[in-house]
Coordinates of C-alpha atoms in Angstrom, one line a residue:
M1 CA 62.4 315.1 87.6
K2 CA 65.0 315.5 90.4
K3 CA 68.4 314.3 89.7
R4 CA 70.0 311.5 91.8
V5 CA 73.3 312.4 93.4
V6 CA 76.3 310.2 94.1
I7 CA 79.8 310.5 95.6
T8 CA 82.6 309.7 93.1
G9 CA 85.7 311.2 94.9
L10 CA 87.0 311.3 98.4
G11 CA 89.9 313.2 100.1
V12 CA 91.0 313.5 103.7
V13 CA 93.6 315.2 105.9
A14 CA 93.2 313.6 109.3
P15 CA 95.4 313.4 112.4
N16 CA 95.7 309.7 112.0
G17 CA 96.2 309.6 108.2
V18 CA 96.6 312.0 105.3
G19 CA 95.1 310.6 102.1
I20 CA 92.5 307.9 101.7
P21 CA 94.8 304.8 101.8
A22 CA 96.5 305.9 105.0
F23 CA 93.3 307.0 106.7
S24 CA 91.4 303.9 105.7
E25 CA 94.1 301.7 107.2
A26 CA 94.2 303.7 110.4
I27 CA 90.5 303.6 111.1
K28 CA 90.3 299.9 110.4
K29 CA 93.2 299.3 112.9
G30 CA 91.9 301.8 115.5
I31 CA 95.1 303.9 115.2
S32 CA 94.9 307.2 117.1
G33 CA 96.3 310.5 116.0
I34 CA 96.0 312.0 119.5
K35 CA 99.3 313.2 121.0
F36 CA 100.8 315.2 123.9
F37 CA 101.8 318.8 123.0
P38 CA 104.5 320.3 125.2
E39 CA 103.4 323.8 123.9
L40 CA 100.0 323.3 125.5
R41 CA 101.6 322.3 128.8
D42 CA 103.8 325.4 128.7
L43 CA 100.7 327.5 128.1
N44 CA 99.1 326.0 131.2
F45 CA 96.2 324.3 129.3
S46 CA 94.2 321.8 131.3
C47 CA 94.0 319.5 128.3
Q48 CA 97.6 319.2 126.9
L49 CA 96.6 316.8 124.2
G50 CA 95.6 317.5 120.6
A51 CA 95.2 315.9 117.2
M52 CA 96.9 317.5 114.2
P53 CA 97.7 316.2 110.7
I54 CA 101.3 315.9 109.8
I55 CA 102.1 317.7 106.5
S56 CA 105.7 317.8 105.2
E57 CA 107.1 320.7 103.2
E58 CA 107.4 318.3 100.3
K59 CA 103.7 317.4 100.6
K60 CA 102.7 321.1 100.6
R61 CA 104.5 321.7 97.3
E62 CA 102.5 318.9 95.6
Y63 CA 99.5 321.3 95.9
L64 CA 100.8 324.8 96.2
S65 CA 103.6 326.7 94.4
D66 CA 106.5 328.4 96.2
L67 CA 104.8 331.7 95.3
Q68 CA 101.5 330.6 96.9
L69 CA 103.3 329.4 100.0
R70 CA 105.2 332.7 100.5
N71 CA 103.9 334.2 103.8
F72 CA 101.4 331.4 103.9
N73 CA 100.3 330.5 107.4
S74 CA 96.8 329.1 107.3
S75 CA 96.7 325.4 108.3
G76 CA 93.0 325.2 107.6
I77 CA 93.3 326.4 104.0
L78 CA 96.2 324.0 103.5
Y79 CA 94.3 321.0 104.9
G80 CA 91.3 321.9 102.7
V81 CA 93.3 322.4 99.6
I82 CA 94.9 318.9 100.0
A83 CA 91.6 317.2 100.8
G84 CA 89.7 318.9 98.0
M85 CA 92.3 318.4 95.3
D86 CA 92.6 314.7 96.3
A87 CA 88.8 314.3 96.1
L88 CA 88.9 315.8 92.6
K89 CA 91.8 313.6 91.5
D90 CA 90.0 310.5 93.0
A91 CA 87.0 311.3 90.9
K92 CA 89.3 311.6 87.8
I93 CA 88.1 315.1 87.0
E94 CA 90.8 317.3 85.3
V95 CA 91.3 320.9 86.3
A96 CA 90.8 323.6 83.8
K97 CA 94.0 324.8 82.1
P98 CA 94.9 328.5 82.5
E99 CA 94.0 329.1 78.9
D100 CA 90.7 327.2 79.1
E101 CA 87.2 328.4 80.0
P102 CA 86.2 327.8 83.6
L103 CA 84.5 324.5 84.5
W104 CA 81.0 326.0 84.4
D105 CA 79.4 322.8 85.7
L106 CA 81.6 322.4 88.7
G107 CA 81.0 324.3 91.9
I108 CA 82.5 324.3 95.4
I109 CA 81.0 324.6 98.9
F110 CA 83.8 324.2 101.4
G111 CA 83.2 325.4 104.9
T112 CA 85.2 326.3 108.0
G113 CA 84.7 327.7 111.5
T114 CA 87.4 330.1 112.5
S115 CA 89.8 330.8 109.6
G116 CA 93.3 332.1 109.6
I117 CA 93.8 332.7 113.4
E118 CA 97.5 332.0 113.1
K119 CA 97.8 334.5 110.2
F120 CA 96.0 337.1 112.2
R121 CA 98.2 336.5 115.2
E122 CA 101.4 336.7 113.1
A123 CA 100.3 339.9 111.4
I124 CA 99.1 341.6 114.6
Y125 CA 102.1 340.6 116.6
R126 CA 104.3 342.4 114.1
I127 CA 102.5 345.7 114.1
D128 CA 101.0 348.2 116.5
D129 CA 97.8 350.2 116.3
K130 CA 99.6 352.9 114.3
N131 CA 100.6 350.5 111.6
V132 CA 97.4 348.5 111.0
R133 CA 97.8 349.1 107.3
R134 CA 100.9 346.8 107.3
L135 CA 98.9 343.7 108.0
G136 CA 100.3 342.3 104.7
S137 CA 98.8 341.6 101.3
T138 CA 98.2 337.8 102.0
S139 CA 96.2 338.3 105.2
V140 CA 92.9 338.9 103.4
A141 CA 92.8 335.6 101.4
Q142 CA 94.1 333.6 104.4
T143 CA 91.6 334.9 106.9
M144 CA 88.3 335.3 105.0
T145 CA 85.9 332.4 105.7
S146 CA 85.7 331.7 101.9
G147 CA 89.5 331.5 101.7
V148 CA 89.6 327.7 101.3
S149 CA 86.9 327.6 98.6
A150 CA 88.6 330.6 96.8
Y151 CA 92.0 328.8 96.8
L152 CA 90.4 325.6 95.5
G153 CA 88.3 327.5 92.9
G154 CA 91.5 329.0 91.5
L155 CA 93.5 325.8 91.4
I156 CA 90.6 323.9 89.7
G157 CA 89.1 326.6 87.5
A158 CA 85.7 326.1 89.0
G159 CA 83.0 328.2 87.2
N160 CA 79.9 327.4 89.1
M161 CA 79.0 328.6 92.6
V162 CA 82.1 328.8 94.7
T163 CA 81.3 329.6 98.3
A164 CA 81.8 328.7 102.0
N165 CA 79.4 327.8 104.8
S166 CA 80.0 328.0 108.6
S167 CA 77.9 326.1 111.1
A168 CA 80.3 325.0 113.7
C169 CA 80.5 321.2 114.1
A170 CA 77.7 320.7 111.5
T171 CA 79.6 322.6 108.8
G172 CA 80.8 319.5 106.8
T173 CA 77.5 317.7 106.8
E174 CA 75.7 320.9 105.9
A175 CA 78.1 321.6 103.0
L176 CA 77.3 318.1 101.6
L177 CA 73.6 318.7 101.8
M178 CA 73.9 322.1 100.2
G179 CA 75.9 320.6 97.3
Y180 CA 73.4 317.8 97.0
E181 CA 70.5 320.2 96.6
H182 CA 72.5 322.2 94.0
I183 CA 72.8 319.1 91.8
V184 CA 69.3 317.8 92.5
N185 CA 67.9 321.1 91.2
G186 CA 70.0 320.9 88.0
K187 CA 72.2 323.9 88.8
A188 CA 75.5 322.0 88.6
K189 CA 76.9 318.6 87.4
Y190 CA 79.7 318.4 90.0
M191 CA 80.0 319.9 93.5
L192 CA 83.2 319.7 95.5
C193 CA 82.1 319.9 99.2
G194 CA 83.8 319.5 102.5
S195 CA 85.1 321.5 105.5
T196 CA 88.3 322.3 107.3
S197 CA 89.6 323.5 110.6
D198 CA 92.7 325.3 111.7
S199 CA 94.9 323.8 114.4
G200 CA 96.8 325.0 117.4
P201 CA 96.3 326.7 120.8
Y202 CA 94.6 329.8 119.4
I203 CA 91.8 327.6 118.1
W204 CA 91.7 325.2 121.0
G205 CA 92.2 327.6 123.9
G206 CA 88.5 328.6 124.1
F207 CA 87.4 325.0 124.5
D208 CA 89.9 324.5 127.2
A209 CA 88.5 327.5 129.0
M210 CA 85.0 326.1 128.6
K211 CA 86.2 322.9 130.4
V212 CA 84.7 320.6 127.7
T213 CA 88.1 319.0 126.9
T214 CA 89.6 316.2 129.0
Y215 CA 92.5 316.8 131.4
K216 CA 92.8 313.3 132.8
Y217 CA 95.0 311.7 130.1
N218 CA 97.9 314.2 129.6
D219 CA 100.4 311.5 130.5
S220 CA 98.7 308.8 128.5
P221 CA 97.3 310.0 125.2
G222 CA 96.8 306.4 123.9
E223 CA 94.3 305.7 126.7
V224 CA 91.9 308.7 126.4
A225 CA 88.4 307.3 127.1
G226 CA 86.4 307.4 123.9
P227 CA 82.9 308.5 123.2
M228 CA 80.2 306.5 124.9
S229 CA 82.6 305.3 127.5
A230 CA 81.8 305.4 131.2
E231 CA 85.1 307.1 131.8
A232 CA 84.6 309.7 129.1
S233 CA 85.6 313.1 130.6
G234 CA 85.6 315.5 127.6
F235 CA 87.0 315.6 124.1
V236 CA 90.5 316.1 122.7
P237 CA 90.7 319.1 120.2
G238 CA 91.6 318.1 116.7
S239 CA 91.9 319.6 113.2
G240 CA 92.1 318.6 109.5
A241 CA 89.8 318.5 106.5
G242 CA 87.5 316.1 104.6
A243 CA 86.2 316.4 101.0
Y244 CA 83.8 314.7 98.6
L245 CA 83.1 315.1 95.0
L246 CA 79.3 315.0 94.4
E247 CA 78.0 314.3 90.9
S248 CA 74.8 313.5 89.2
L249 CA 74.2 309.8 88.8
E250 CA 73.7 310.3 85.1
S251 CA 77.1 312.0 84.7
A252 CA 78.8 309.4 86.8
Q253 CA 77.4 306.5 84.8
E254 CA 78.4 308.2 81.5
R255 CA 81.9 308.7 82.7
G256 CA 82.2 305.1 84.1
A257 CA 83.2 306.7 87.4
T258 CA 83.7 304.8 90.7
I259 CA 80.5 305.4 92.8
Y260 CA 81.2 305.3 96.5
A261 CA 77.6 305.9 97.6
E262 CA 74.4 307.6 96.7
I263 CA 73.1 310.5 98.8
L264 CA 69.4 309.8 99.4
G265 CA 68.7 313.0 101.1
G266 CA 68.9 314.8 104.5
A267 CA 67.8 317.6 106.7
V268 CA 69.2 320.7 108.5
N269 CA 67.5 322.5 111.3
N270 CA 68.0 324.5 114.5
G271 CA 66.7 324.1 118.0
G272 CA 66.4 327.8 118.4
Q273 CA 68.2 327.6 121.7
R274 CA 64.9 326.6 123.3
G275 CA 63.7 323.5 125.0
G276 CA 67.0 322.8 126.8
G277 CA 69.0 324.0 123.8
S278 CA 71.6 326.7 124.1
M279 CA 74.7 328.1 122.3
S280 CA 76.6 325.0 123.3
A281 CA 73.9 322.4 124.1
P282 CA 71.4 320.9 121.7
N283 CA 67.7 320.8 121.9
S284 CA 66.8 317.1 121.9
K285 CA 63.5 317.6 120.1
A286 CA 65.2 319.4 117.3
I287 CA 67.8 316.6 116.9
Q288 CA 65.0 314.0 116.8
K289 CA 63.1 316.1 114.2
C290 CA 66.3 316.6 112.1
I291 CA 66.8 312.8 112.0
T292 CA 63.1 312.0 111.2
D293 CA 63.0 314.8 108.5
A294 CA 66.1 313.4 107.0
L295 CA 64.5 309.9 106.8
K296 CA 61.4 311.4 105.3
N297 CA 63.4 313.4 102.7
S298 CA 65.3 310.3 101.8
D299 CA 62.1 308.1 101.6
V300 CA 63.7 305.7 104.1
T301 CA 62.3 304.3 107.4
G302 CA 64.1 304.1 110.7
E303 CA 64.1 300.2 110.4
E304 CA 66.2 300.4 107.2
I305 CA 69.2 302.1 108.8
D306 CA 72.1 299.6 109.2
Y307 CA 74.6 301.9 110.8
I308 CA 75.0 305.3 112.3
N309 CA 78.2 307.5 112.2
G310 CA 77.5 309.5 115.4
H311 CA 78.5 313.0 116.4
L312 CA 79.4 311.5 119.8
T313 CA 82.0 313.7 121.6
A314 CA 83.0 311.9 124.8
T315 CA 81.1 314.5 126.9
I316 CA 78.0 314.3 129.1
K317 CA 75.8 314.7 126.0
D318 CA 76.7 311.2 124.6
P319 CA 73.8 309.4 126.4
D320 CA 71.4 312.1 125.2
E321 CA 72.5 311.6 121.6
I322 CA 71.9 307.8 121.8
E323 CA 68.5 308.4 123.3
N324 CA 67.6 310.9 120.5
W325 CA 68.6 308.3 117.9
S326 CA 66.6 305.6 119.7
I327 CA 63.5 307.8 119.8
A328 CA 63.8 309.1 116.2
L329 CA 64.4 305.6 114.7
N330 CA 62.0 303.9 117.2
R331 CA 64.7 301.3 117.9
N332 CA 66.5 300.2 121.0
G333 CA 68.2 297.2 122.5
D334 CA 69.2 294.5 120.0
E335 CA 67.2 296.4 117.3
F336 CA 69.4 299.5 117.4
P337 CA 71.7 299.9 114.4
Y338 CA 75.5 299.6 114.7
I339 CA 77.0 302.9 115.8
N340 CA 80.5 304.3 116.2
S341 CA 82.4 307.6 116.6
L342 CA 85.6 308.6 114.9
K343 CA 86.5 311.1 117.6
G344 CA 88.1 308.4 119.7
M345 CA 90.9 308.3 117.1
V346 CA 91.1 311.9 115.8
G347 CA 89.7 314.0 118.5
H348 CA 87.0 316.6 117.9
C349 CA 88.1 318.2 114.6
L350 CA 85.6 321.1 115.2
A351 CA 84.4 322.5 111.8
A352 CA 86.1 319.7 110.0
C353 CA 84.6 316.9 112.1
G354 CA 81.5 316.3 109.9
S355 CA 83.5 316.1 106.7
I356 CA 86.2 313.8 108.0
E357 CA 83.6 311.6 109.6
I358 CA 81.5 311.5 106.4
V359 CA 84.6 310.2 104.6
S360 CA 85.0 307.5 107.3
A361 CA 81.3 306.6 106.9
I362 CA 81.4 306.4 103.1
L363 CA 84.5 304.1 103.3
Q364 CA 82.7 301.8 105.6
L365 CA 79.6 301.7 103.4
H366 CA 81.6 301.2 100.2
E367 CA 84.1 298.6 101.5
G368 CA 81.7 296.8 104.0
F369 CA 83.2 297.2 107.4
I370 CA 82.7 298.9 110.8
F371 CA 85.7 300.6 112.5
P372 CA 86.2 300.1 116.2
N373 CA 85.1 302.4 119.0
V374 CA 88.5 303.2 120.6
N375 CA 88.8 302.9 124.4
C376 CA 85.1 302.2 124.8
E377 CA 85.1 298.7 126.5
N378 CA 83.3 300.0 129.5
L379 CA 80.1 301.5 128.2
H380 CA 78.3 304.4 129.9
P381 CA 75.5 302.8 132.0
E382 CA 72.8 305.1 130.5
I383 CA 73.9 304.0 127.0
S384 CA 74.1 300.3 127.9
Y385 CA 70.6 300.6 129.3
L386 CA 69.3 301.8 125.9
I387 CA 71.1 299.7 123.4
A388 CA 72.9 296.3 123.2
S389 CA 76.6 296.5 123.7
E390 CA 77.3 294.5 120.5
K391 CA 75.9 297.4 118.5
I392 CA 78.9 299.5 119.7
P393 CA 81.8 297.4 118.4
T394 CA 85.2 297.8 120.0
K395 CA 87.0 295.7 117.3
F396 CA 87.1 295.9 113.5
Q397 CA 84.2 294.1 111.9
K398 CA 83.5 293.1 108.3
K399 CA 79.9 294.0 107.7
S400 CA 77.8 294.5 104.6
L401 CA 76.0 297.9 104.9
Q402 CA 73.2 299.1 102.7
I403 CA 71.8 302.3 104.2
I404 CA 73.6 304.5 106.7
A405 CA 73.0 307.8 108.6
K406 CA 75.5 310.5 109.5
A407 CA 74.5 313.4 111.8
S408 CA 76.4 316.4 113.2
F409 CA 75.3 318.7 115.9
G410 CA 77.0 322.1 116.4
F411 CA 77.3 325.2 118.5
G412 CA 74.4 327.5 118.0
D413 CA 72.0 324.5 118.3
V414 CA 72.4 323.6 114.6
N415 CA 71.8 320.1 113.4
A416 CA 72.4 318.3 110.1
C417 CA 71.7 314.7 109.1
A418 CA 72.4 312.9 105.8
I419 CA 71.4 309.5 104.6
F420 CA 73.5 307.4 102.2
K421 CA 72.9 304.2 100.3
K422 CA 75.4 301.6 98.9
N423 CA 75.5 301.8 95.1

């Protein structure tokens, strides 16, 4: 018999709040973490805005020792370590002591996109081609994709599978579903899952060159048109990390743990870069199939979905995403579920977007509210034609939710959708 899987711990490092209390308050109030960066102006970026978590030196030392922080220069690993350790603490699971056996029943799947760019830049800047050997002993751990899961594995003493995944914007949602399957199949009792993304111009520059970021609000970061808005002109690049502790329902009940939500199931697929899909654009049929497969895997119908946490990016693809949801759920107009997008407050956090957004979705499910869609008062006409405007709230709402959906769509035409239920 397959095991049921629940979420018993949450952690987040977001541009508008580090830690669950600060983040929860920020999303309820519609507080944005988007700011103007003079460095981007000096580098002649078209989009001179960004969204980056604020981490003090004192905060870093709550999680990493002075020795670990020596020559440490990976923001993505730092964000992931903080979010991951907070999720473990929130679930009230103790780390293994140095003299103890590893925690054989606890595994980690923590993904990222591009890891350690600043570390590579720092190391390469200091050497020339004749001194490549002098990259430095800390460069490997900080630049390998599995760096964040390796750091977390050592801090926790995890003894089950400790690995990383990398599927662009779908990374965090995919990591959750991979961890879910591991527990469902009885291969672990606990799985710490999530994703992280580095910050700064060396990460964001490529997106600026692609012209998918907005250039219209450099002088007014608080007014950036949000996803689904008629004025949306591209996303603001962001960074951070989100984490969740997955656990078998049986274990959670035995421990008397707080259960935030049950994971009913989900699906991951790829559009094969066919049928209108490409490296940077999704295949709509694949998205619809991912959603319907997730519903089927979860034994849920489209009519049962109360709320959607969208991938919505404030680009020309927003109307397409709404249409895909409408077709997959067979719902439109007043019958469409409530939907919102966190990116209006934190920007597009790239490989971390799915995990940070999942944390926001679980908080809404657990506490019974819907956070506002920021700067979205004037809906895109193609979206307003498909669904009723009241389903896209622009103000905080108290709302009891029972079953919700979260999907992420990433570069490479990869899609991931997860379904959650209130416990």
